[in-house]
Steps between C-alpha positions, in 0.01 A plus 500: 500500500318178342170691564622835371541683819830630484733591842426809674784774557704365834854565637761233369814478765881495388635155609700696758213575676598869583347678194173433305395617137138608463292741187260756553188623309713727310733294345827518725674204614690558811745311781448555897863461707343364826866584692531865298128542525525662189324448115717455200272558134585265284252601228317850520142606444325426123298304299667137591282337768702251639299290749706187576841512473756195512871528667739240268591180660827504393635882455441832636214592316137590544241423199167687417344589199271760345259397189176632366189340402229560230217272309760449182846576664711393801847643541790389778853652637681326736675726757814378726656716825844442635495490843888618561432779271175531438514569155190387246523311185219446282461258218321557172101560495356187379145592299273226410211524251448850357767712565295840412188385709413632841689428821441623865741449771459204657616351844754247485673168732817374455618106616829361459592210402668302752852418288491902446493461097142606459213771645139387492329847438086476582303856428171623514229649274363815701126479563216294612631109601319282241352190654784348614490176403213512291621709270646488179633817500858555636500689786900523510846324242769289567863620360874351530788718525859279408739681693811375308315534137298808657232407266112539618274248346095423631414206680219357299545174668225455827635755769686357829187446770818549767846642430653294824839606428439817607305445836894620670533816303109667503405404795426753791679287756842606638755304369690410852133321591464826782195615361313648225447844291181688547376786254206679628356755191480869673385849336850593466665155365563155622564460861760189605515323767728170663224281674703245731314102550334646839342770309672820568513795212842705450448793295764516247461773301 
């Protein structure tokens, strides 16, 4: 993140570690049941591009966000899932700079904080990568969502180089220590797989 290089879409597991939440190219957020072998949508097709998303450390919840980009304006909405109901809440769009300037749809992260009182939120400007770290132009922003004030403000301080706090909740490794979560891209969607320590691949879905 320090260099610009933001993370790549990947499959986040519930700390169950009998579902998993992953986005597609198309905007939908959804939930695999490993024992139903079924898919729950949690957020259906448009322009939000969730990439990372974030499940709450302390409630039921899973984070993403959808914000746009452009050379005088940056905008940010904070979006949060129940997982016993899956109902969506979204908070207020946030717009920085010129509010009647040009924004695209840009792909977003989400991080929580570990005490659960705050969302890191990284996302992208669409395009060529400047050069990295030689660069001064900003390849992607920084915001803070307060989930108790539920206020969005930028992060204009240097961004995080490593949001450790969240190594538990994004990473692709099964939460039970059995193995870890594969995602092969395919012409027809994401293909996932459970890859045991010895190597072997169990389709999934």
């Amino acid at each position: 993140l320090a260099s610009g290089c933001g993370p790549a879409s990947q499959p986040v597991w519930n700390k169950d570690s009998r579902s998993f939440f992953y986005t597609q190219a198309d905007g939908s957020m959804l939930q695999y049941d490993l024992d139903k072998g079924a898919t729950r949508v949690l957020l259906t097709p448009g322009r939000q591009q969730p990439r990372q998303i974030a499940i709450s450390p302390k409630l039921r919840l899973v984070a993403f966000a959808q914000s746009a980009f452009g050379a005088e304006s940056r905008a940010v909405q904070v979006g949060l899932a129940s997982l016993p109901d899956g109902s969506v809440n979204w908070s207020n769009l946030e717009v920085w700079g010129d509010s009647k300037a040009q924004r695209d749809v840009s792909a977003a992260s989400c991080y929580w904080c570990p005490t659960g009182q705050r969302i890191l939120i990284w996302y992208q400007q669409d395009g060529a990568i400047p050069g990295l770290i030689q660069s001064a132009t900003p390849f992607g922003q920084f915001a803070v969502y307060d989930v108790k004030s539920r206020k969005l403000s930028e992060l204009t301080t240097a961004p995080p180089a490593v949001i450790l706090g969240q190594v538990t909740h994004v990473s692709p490794l099964c939460p039970d220590g059995s193995g870890f979560l594969a995602m092969k891209l395919a012409d027809r969607g994401p293909k996932f797989f459970f890859v045991s320590w010895d190597g072997w691949e169990y389709p999934l879905v």
